[in-house]
mmCIF file with all atom_site columns, C-alpha atoms in Angstrom:
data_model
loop_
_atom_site.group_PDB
_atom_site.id
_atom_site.type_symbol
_atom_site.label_atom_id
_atom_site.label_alt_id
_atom_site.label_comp_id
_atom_site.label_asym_id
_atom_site.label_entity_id
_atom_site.label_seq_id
_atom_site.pdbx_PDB_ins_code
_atom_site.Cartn_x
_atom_site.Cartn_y
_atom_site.Cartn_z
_atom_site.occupancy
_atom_site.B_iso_or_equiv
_atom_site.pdbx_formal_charge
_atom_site.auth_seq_id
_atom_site.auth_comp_id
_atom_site.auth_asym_id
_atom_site.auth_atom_id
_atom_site.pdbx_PDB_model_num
ATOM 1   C CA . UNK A 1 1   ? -4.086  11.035  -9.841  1.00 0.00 ? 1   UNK A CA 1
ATOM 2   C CA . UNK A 1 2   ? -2.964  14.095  -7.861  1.00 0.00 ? 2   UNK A CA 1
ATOM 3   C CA . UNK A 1 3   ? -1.020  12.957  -4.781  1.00 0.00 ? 3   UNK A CA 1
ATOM 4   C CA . UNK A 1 4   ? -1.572  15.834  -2.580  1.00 0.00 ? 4   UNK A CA 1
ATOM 5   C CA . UNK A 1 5   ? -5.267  14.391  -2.495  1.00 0.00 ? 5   UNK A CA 1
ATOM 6   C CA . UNK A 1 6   ? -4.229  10.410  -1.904  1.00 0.00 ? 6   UNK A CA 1
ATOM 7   C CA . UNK A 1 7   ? -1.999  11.982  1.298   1.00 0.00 ? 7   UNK A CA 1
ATOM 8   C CA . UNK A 1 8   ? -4.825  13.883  2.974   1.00 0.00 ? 8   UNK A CA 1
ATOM 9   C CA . UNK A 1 9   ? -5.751  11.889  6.248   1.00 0.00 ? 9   UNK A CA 1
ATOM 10  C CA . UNK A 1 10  ? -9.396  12.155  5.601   1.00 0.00 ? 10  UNK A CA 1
ATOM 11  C CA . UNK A 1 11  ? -9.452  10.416  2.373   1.00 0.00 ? 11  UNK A CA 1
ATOM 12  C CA . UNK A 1 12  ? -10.292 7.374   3.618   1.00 0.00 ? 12  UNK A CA 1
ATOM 13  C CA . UNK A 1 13  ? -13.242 6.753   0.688   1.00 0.00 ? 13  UNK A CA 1
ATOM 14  C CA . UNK A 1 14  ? -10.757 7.409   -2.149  1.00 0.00 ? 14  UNK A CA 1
ATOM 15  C CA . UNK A 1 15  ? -7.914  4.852   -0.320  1.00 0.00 ? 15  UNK A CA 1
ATOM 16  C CA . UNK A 1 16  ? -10.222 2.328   0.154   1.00 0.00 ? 16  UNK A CA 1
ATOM 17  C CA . UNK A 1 17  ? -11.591 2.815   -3.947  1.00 0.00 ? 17  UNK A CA 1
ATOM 18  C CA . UNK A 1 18  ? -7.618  2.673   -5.137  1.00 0.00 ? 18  UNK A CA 1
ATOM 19  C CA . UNK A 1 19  ? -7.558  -0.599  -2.952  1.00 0.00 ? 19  UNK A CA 1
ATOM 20  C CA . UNK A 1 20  ? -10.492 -1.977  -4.287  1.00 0.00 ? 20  UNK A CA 1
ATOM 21  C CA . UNK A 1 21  ? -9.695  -1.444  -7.633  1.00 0.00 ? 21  UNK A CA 1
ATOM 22  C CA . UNK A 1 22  ? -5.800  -2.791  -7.097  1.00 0.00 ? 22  UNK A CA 1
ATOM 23  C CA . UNK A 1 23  ? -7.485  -5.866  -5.797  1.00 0.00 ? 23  UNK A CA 1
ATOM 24  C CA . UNK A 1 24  ? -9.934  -6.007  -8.734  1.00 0.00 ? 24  UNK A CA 1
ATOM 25  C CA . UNK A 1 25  ? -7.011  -5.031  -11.726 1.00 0.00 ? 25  UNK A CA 1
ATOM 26  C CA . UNK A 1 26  ? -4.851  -7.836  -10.131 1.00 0.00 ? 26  UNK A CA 1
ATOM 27  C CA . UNK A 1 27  ? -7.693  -10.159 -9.594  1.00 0.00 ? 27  UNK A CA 1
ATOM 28  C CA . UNK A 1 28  ? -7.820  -11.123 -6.330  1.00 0.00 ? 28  UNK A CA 1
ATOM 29  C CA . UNK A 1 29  ? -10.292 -13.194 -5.496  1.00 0.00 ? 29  UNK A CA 1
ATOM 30  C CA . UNK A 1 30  ? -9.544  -13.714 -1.435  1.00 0.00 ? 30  UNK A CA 1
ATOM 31  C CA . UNK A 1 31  ? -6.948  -11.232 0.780   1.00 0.00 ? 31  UNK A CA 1
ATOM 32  C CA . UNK A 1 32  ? -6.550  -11.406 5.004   1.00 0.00 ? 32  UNK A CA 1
ATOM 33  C CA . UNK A 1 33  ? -4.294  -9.211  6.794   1.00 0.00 ? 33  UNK A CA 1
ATOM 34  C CA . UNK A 1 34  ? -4.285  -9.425  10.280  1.00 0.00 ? 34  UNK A CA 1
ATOM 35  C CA . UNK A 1 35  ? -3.634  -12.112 12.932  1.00 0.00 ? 35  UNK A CA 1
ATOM 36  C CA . UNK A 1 36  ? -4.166  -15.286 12.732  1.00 0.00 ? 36  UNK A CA 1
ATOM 37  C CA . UNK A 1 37  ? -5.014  -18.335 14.929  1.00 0.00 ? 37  UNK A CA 1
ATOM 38  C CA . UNK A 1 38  ? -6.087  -22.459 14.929  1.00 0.00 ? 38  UNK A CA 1
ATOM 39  C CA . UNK A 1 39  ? -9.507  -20.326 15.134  1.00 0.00 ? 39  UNK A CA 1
ATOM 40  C CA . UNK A 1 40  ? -9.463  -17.680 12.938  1.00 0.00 ? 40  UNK A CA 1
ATOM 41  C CA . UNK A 1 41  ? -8.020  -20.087 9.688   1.00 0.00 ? 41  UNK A CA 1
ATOM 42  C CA . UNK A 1 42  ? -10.919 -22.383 10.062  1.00 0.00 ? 42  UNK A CA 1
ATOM 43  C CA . UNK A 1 43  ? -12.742 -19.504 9.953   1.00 0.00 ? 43  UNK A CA 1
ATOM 44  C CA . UNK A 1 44  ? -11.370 -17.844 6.747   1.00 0.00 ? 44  UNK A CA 1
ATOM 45  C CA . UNK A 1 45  ? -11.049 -21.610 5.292   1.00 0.00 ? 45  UNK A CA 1
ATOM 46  C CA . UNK A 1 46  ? -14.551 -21.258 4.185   1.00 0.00 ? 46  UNK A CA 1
ATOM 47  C CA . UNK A 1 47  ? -14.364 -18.248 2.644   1.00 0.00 ? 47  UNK A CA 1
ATOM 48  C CA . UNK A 1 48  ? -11.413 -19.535 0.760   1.00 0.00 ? 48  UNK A CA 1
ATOM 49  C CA . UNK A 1 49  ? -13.154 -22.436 -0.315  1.00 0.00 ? 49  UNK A CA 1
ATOM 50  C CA . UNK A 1 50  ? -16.381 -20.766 -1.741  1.00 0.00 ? 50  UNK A CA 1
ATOM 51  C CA . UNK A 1 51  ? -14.014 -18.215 -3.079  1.00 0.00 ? 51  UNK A CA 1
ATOM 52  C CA . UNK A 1 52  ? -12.185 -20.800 -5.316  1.00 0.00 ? 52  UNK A CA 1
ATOM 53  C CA . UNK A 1 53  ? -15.262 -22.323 -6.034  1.00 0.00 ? 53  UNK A CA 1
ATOM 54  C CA . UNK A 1 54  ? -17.284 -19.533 -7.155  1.00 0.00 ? 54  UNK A CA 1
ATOM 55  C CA . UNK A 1 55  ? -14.544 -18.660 -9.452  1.00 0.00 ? 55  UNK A CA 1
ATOM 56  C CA . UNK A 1 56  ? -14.708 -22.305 -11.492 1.00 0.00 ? 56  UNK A CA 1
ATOM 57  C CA . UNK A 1 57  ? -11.308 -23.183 -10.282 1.00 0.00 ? 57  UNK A CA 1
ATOM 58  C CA . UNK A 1 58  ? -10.652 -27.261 -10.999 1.00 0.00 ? 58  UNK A CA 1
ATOM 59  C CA . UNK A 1 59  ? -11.483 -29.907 -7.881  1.00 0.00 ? 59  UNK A CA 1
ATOM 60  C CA . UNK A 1 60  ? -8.221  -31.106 -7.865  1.00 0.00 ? 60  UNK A CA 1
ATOM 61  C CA . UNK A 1 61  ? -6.719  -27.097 -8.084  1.00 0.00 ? 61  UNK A CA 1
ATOM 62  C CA . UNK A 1 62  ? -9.006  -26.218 -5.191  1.00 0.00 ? 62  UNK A CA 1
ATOM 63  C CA . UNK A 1 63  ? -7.763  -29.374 -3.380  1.00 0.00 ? 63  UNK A CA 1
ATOM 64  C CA . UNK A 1 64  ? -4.302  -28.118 -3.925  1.00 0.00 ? 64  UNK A CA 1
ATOM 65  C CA . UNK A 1 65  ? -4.886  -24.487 -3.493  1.00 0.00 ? 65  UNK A CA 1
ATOM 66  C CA . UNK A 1 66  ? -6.770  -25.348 -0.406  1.00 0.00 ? 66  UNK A CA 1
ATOM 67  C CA . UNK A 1 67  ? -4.129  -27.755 1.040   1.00 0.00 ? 67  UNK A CA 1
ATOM 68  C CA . UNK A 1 68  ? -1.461  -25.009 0.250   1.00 0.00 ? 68  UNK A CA 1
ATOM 69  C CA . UNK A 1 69  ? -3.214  -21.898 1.868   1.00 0.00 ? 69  UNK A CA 1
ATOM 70  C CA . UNK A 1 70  ? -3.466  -24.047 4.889   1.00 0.00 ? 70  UNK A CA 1
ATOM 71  C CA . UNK A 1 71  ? 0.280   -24.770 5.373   1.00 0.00 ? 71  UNK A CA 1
ATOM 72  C CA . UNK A 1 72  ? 1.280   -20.784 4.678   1.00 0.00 ? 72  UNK A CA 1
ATOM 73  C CA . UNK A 1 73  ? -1.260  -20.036 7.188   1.00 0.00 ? 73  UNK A CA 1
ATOM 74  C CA . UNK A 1 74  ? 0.114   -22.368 9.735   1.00 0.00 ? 74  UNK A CA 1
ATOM 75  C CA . UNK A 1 75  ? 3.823   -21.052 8.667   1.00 0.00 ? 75  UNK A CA 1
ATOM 76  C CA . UNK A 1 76  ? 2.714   -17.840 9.855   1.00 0.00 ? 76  UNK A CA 1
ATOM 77  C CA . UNK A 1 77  ? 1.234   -18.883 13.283  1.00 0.00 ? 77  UNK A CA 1
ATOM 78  C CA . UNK A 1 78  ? 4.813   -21.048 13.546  1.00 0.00 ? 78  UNK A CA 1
ATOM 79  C CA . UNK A 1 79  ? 7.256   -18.348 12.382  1.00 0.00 ? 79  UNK A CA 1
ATOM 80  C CA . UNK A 1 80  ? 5.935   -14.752 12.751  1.00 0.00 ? 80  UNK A CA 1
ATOM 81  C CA . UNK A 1 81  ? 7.491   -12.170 15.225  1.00 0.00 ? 81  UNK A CA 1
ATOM 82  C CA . UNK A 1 82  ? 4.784   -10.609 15.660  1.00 0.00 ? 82  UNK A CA 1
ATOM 83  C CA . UNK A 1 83  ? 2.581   -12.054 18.375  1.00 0.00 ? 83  UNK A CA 1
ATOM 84  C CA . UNK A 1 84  ? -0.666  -11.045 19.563  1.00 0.00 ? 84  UNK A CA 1
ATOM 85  C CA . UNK A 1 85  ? -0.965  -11.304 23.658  1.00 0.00 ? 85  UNK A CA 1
ATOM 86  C CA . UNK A 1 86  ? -4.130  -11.112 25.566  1.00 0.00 ? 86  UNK A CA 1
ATOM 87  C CA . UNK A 1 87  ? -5.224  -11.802 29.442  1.00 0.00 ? 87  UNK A CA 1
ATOM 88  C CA . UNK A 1 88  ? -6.304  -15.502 28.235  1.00 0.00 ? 88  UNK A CA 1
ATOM 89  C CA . UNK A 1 89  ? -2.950  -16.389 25.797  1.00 0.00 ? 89  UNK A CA 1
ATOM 90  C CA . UNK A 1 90  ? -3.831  -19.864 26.719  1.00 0.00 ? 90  UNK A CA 1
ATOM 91  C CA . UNK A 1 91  ? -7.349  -20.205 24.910  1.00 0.00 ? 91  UNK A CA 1
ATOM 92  C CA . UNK A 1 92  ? -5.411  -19.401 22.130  1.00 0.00 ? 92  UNK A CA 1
ATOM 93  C CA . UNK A 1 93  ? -2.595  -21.884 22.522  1.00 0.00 ? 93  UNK A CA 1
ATOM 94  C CA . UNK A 1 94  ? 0.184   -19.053 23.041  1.00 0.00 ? 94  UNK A CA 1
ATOM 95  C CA . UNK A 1 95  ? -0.193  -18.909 18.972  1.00 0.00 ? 95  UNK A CA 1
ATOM 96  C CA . UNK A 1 96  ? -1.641  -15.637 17.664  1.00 0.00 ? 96  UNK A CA 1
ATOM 97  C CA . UNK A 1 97  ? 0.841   -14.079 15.078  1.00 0.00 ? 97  UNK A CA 1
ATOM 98  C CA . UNK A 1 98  ? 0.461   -11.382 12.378  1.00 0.00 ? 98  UNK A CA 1
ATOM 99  C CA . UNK A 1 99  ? 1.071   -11.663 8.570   1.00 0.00 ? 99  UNK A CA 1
ATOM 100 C CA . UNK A 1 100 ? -1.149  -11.718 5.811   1.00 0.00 ? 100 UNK A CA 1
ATOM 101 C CA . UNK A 1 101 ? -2.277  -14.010 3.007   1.00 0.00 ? 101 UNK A CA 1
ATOM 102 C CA . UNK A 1 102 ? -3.797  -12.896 -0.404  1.00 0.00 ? 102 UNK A CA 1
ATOM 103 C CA . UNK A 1 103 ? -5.137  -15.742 -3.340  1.00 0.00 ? 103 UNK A CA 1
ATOM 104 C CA . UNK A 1 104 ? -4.990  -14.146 -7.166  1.00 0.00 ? 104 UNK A CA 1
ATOM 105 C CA . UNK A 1 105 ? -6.005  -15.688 -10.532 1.00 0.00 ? 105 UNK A CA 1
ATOM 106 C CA . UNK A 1 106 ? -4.671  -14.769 -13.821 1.00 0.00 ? 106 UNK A CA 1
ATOM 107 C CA . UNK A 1 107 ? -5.070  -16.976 -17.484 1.00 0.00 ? 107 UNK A CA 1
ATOM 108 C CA . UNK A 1 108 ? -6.133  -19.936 -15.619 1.00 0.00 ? 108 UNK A CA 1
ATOM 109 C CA . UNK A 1 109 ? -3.647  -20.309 -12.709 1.00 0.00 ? 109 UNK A CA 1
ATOM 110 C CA . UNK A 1 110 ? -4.039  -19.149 -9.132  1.00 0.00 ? 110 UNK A CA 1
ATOM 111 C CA . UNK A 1 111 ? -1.350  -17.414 -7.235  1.00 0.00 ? 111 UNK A CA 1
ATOM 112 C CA . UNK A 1 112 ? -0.770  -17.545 -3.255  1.00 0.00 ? 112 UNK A CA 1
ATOM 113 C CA . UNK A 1 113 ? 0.918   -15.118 -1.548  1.00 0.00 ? 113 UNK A CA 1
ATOM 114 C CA . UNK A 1 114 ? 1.919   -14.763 1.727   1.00 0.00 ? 114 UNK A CA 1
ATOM 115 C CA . UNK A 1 115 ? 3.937   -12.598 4.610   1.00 0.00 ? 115 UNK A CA 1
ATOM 116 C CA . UNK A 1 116 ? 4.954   -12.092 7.663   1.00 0.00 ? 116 UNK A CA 1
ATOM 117 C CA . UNK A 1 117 ? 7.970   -10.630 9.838   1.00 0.00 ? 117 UNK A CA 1
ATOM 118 C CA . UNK A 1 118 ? 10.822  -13.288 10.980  1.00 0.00 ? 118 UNK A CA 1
ATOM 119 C CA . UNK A 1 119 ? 14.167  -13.095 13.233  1.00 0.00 ? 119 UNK A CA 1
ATOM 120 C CA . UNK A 1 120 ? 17.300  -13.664 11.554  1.00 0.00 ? 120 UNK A CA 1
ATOM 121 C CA . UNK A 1 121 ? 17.878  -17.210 12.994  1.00 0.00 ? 121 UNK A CA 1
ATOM 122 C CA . UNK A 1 122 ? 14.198  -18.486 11.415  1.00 0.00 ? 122 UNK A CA 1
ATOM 123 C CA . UNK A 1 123 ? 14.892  -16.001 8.317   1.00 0.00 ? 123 UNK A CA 1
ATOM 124 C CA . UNK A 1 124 ? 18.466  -18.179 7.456   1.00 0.00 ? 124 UNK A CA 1
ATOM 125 C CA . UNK A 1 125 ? 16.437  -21.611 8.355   1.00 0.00 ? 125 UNK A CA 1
ATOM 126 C CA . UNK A 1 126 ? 13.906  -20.597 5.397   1.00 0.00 ? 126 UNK A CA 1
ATOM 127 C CA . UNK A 1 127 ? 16.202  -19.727 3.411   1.00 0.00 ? 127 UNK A CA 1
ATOM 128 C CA . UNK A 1 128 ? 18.216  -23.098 3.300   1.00 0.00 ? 128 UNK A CA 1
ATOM 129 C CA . UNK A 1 129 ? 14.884  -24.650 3.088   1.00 0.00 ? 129 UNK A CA 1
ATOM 130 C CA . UNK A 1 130 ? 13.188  -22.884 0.163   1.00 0.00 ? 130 UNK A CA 1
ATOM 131 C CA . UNK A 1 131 ? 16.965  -23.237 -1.537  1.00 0.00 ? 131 UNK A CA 1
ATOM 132 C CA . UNK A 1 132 ? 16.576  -26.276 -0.986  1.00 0.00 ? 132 UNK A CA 1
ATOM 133 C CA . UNK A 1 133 ? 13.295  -27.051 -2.639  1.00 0.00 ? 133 UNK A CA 1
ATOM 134 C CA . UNK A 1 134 ? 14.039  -24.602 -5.843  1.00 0.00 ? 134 UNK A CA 1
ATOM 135 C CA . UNK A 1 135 ? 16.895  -27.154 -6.496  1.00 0.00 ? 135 UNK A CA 1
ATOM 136 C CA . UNK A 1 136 ? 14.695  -30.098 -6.576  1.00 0.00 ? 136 UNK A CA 1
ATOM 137 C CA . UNK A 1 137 ? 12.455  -31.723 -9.571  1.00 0.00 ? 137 UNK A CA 1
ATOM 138 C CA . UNK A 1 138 ? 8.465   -32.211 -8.670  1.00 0.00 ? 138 UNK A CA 1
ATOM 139 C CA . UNK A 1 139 ? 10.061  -36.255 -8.352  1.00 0.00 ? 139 UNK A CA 1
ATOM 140 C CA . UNK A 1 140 ? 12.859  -35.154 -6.016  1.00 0.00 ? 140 UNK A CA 1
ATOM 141 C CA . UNK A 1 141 ? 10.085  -33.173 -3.861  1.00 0.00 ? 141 UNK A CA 1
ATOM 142 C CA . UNK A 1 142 ? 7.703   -35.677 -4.522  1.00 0.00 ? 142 UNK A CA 1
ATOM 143 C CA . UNK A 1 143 ? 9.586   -38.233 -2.970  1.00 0.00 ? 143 UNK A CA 1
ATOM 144 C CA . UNK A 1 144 ? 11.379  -35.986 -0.388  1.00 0.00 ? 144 UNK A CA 1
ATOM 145 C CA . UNK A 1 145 ? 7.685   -35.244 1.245   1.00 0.00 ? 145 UNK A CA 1
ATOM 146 C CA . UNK A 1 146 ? 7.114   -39.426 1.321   1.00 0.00 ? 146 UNK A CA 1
ATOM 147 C CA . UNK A 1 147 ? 10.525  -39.645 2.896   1.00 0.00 ? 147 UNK A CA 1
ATOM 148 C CA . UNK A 1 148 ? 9.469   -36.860 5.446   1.00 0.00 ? 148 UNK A CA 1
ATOM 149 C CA . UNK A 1 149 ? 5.993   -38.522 6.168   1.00 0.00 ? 149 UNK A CA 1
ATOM 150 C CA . UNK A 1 150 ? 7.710   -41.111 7.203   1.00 0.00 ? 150 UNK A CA 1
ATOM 151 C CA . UNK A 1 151 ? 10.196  -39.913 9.697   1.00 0.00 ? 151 UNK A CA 1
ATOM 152 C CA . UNK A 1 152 ? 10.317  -38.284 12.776  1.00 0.00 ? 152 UNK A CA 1
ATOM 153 C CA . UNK A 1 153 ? 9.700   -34.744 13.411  1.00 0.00 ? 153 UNK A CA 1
ATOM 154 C CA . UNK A 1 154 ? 12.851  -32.567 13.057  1.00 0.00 ? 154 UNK A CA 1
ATOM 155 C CA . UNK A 1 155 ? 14.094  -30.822 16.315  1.00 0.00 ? 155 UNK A CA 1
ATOM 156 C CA . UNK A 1 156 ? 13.899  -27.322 14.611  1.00 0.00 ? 156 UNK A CA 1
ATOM 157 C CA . UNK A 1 157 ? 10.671  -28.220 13.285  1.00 0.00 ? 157 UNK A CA 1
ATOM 158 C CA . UNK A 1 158 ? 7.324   -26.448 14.977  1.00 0.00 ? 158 UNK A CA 1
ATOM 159 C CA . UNK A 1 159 ? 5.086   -28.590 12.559  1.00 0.00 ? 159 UNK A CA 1
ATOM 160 C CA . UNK A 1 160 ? 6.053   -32.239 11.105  1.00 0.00 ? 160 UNK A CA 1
ATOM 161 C CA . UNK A 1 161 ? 8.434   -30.655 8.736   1.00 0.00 ? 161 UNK A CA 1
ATOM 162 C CA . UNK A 1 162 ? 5.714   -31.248 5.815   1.00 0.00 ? 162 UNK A CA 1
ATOM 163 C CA . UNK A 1 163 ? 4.375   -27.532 5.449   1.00 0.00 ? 163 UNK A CA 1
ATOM 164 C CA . UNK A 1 164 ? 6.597   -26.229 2.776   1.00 0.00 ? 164 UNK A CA 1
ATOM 165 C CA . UNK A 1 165 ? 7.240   -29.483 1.294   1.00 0.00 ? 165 UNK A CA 1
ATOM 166 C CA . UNK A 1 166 ? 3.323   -29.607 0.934   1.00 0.00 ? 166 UNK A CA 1
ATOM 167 C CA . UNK A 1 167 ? 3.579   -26.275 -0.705  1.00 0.00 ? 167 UNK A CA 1
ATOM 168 C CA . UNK A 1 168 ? 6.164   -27.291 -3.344  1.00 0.00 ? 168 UNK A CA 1
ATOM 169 C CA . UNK A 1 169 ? 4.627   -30.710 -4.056  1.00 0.00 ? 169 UNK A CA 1
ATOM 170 C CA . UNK A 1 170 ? 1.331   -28.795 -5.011  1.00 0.00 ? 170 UNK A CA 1
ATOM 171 C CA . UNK A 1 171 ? 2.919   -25.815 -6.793  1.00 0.00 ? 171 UNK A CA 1
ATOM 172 C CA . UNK A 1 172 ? 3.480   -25.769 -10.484 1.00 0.00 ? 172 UNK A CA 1
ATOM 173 C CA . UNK A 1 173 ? 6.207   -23.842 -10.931 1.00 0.00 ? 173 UNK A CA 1
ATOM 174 C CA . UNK A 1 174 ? 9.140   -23.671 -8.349  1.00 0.00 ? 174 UNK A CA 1
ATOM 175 C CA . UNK A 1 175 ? 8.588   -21.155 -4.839  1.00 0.00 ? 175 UNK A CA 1
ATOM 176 C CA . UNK A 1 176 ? 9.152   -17.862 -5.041  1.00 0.00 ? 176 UNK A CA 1
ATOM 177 C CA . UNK A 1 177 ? 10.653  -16.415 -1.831  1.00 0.00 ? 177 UNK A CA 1
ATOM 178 C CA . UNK A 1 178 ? 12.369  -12.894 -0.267  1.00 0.00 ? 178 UNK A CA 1
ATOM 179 C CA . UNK A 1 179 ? 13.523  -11.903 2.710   1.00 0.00 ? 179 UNK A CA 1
ATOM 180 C CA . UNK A 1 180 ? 13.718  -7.911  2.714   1.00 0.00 ? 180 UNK A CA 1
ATOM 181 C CA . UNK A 1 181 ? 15.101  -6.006  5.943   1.00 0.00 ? 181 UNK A CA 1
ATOM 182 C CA . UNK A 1 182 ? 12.373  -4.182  8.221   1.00 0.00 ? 182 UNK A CA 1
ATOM 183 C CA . UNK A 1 183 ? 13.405  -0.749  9.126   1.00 0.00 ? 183 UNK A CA 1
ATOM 184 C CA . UNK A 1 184 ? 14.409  -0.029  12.280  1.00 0.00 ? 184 UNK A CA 1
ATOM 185 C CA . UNK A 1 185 ? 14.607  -3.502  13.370  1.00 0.00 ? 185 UNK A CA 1
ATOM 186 C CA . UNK A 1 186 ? 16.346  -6.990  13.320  1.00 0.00 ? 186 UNK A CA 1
ATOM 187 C CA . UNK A 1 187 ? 13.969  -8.987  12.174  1.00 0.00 ? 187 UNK A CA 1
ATOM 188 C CA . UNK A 1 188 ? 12.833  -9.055  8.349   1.00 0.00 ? 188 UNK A CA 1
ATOM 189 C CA . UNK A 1 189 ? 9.376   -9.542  6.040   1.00 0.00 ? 189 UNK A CA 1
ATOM 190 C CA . UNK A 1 190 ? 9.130   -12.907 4.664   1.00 0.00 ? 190 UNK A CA 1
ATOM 191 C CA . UNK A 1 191 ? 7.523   -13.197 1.591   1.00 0.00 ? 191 UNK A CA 1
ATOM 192 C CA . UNK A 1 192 ? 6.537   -16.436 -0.497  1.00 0.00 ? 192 UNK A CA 1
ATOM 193 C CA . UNK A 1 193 ? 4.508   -17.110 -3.312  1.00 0.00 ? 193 UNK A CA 1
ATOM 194 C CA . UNK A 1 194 ? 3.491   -20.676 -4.976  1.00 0.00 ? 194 UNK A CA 1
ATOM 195 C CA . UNK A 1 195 ? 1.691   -20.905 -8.250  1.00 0.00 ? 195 UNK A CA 1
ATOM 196 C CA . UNK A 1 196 ? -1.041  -23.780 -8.068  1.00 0.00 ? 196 UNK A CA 1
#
């Protein structure tokens, strides 16, 4: 491919064929980018639904898939930087923030994947966290999330404390996580992917 053609401004057919077939070579069967509200993931919930569906995945994989996308989702609305503000914030609960999911499938498995820009403080918090849960066996997290059901809501905690918890009991294979600096800023792109 000759670059001096991807760069030209008015390319805008060819850039959206290279994304199209990125998305198809990596099989991607559902991919949001944008912001996201209470609103806008009930909305995209039934895309993601038919989605897994159409492509055959397993009821209980779909249940866990499902039950996964949900918690990112809500991680983003929780922890992104980036907030959306309009004349009627309050319609909205004060809770419109950017970031961007994307659901793959190769041999049988189904990937999420998931980011969004945090500050340092929330950045370290996820860190310990995610640490955390890489060090535990499917029992420890297992009974960990029964432990946390249970209890009262952490004081650092915007949700009950279950999200990632939820994500790790569901995953098969432990979370994979990085926090890279954003240029020209303090704050940095959290990514995080579970395999379901």
């Amino acid at each position: 491919m000759n670059y001096a053609v991807l760069t030209q401004r008015d390319n805008t057919n060819l850039h959206w064929r290279i994304f199209c077939e990125c998305a198809q070579d990596r099989n991607v069967i559902f991919y949001y980018e944008g912001y996201f509200s209470q609103t806008i993931i009930a909305a995209v919930s039934d895309a993601v639904k038919m989605r897994t569906e159409q492509v055959g995945a397993a009821n209980t994989t779909r249940r866990k898939l499902f039950s996964s996308f949900i918690e990112m989702t809500q991680n983003i609305i929780h922890y992104s930087v980036d907030a959306y503000v309009t004349q009627d914030n309050r319609q909205f609960n004060n809770e419109v923030r950017h970031g961007s999911i994307c659901i793959s499938t190769q041999a049988g498995r189904f990937y999420l994947h998931c980011a969004n820009p945090v500050n340092a403080a929330v950045a370290h918090q996820l860190q310990q966290k995610l640490e955390h849960l890489r060090s535990l066996t499917i029992d420890d997290i297992k009974r960990e999330y029964k432990r946390t059901l249970r209890s009262e809501t952490p004081d650092d905690s915007k949700g009950a404390g279950l999200g990632l918890l939820t994500v790790a009991r569901d995953a098969s294979a432990p979370l994979e996580f990085e926090f890279t600096p954003i240029e020209n800023s303090d704050h940095m792109l959290f990514y995080l992917k579970a395999t379901i």
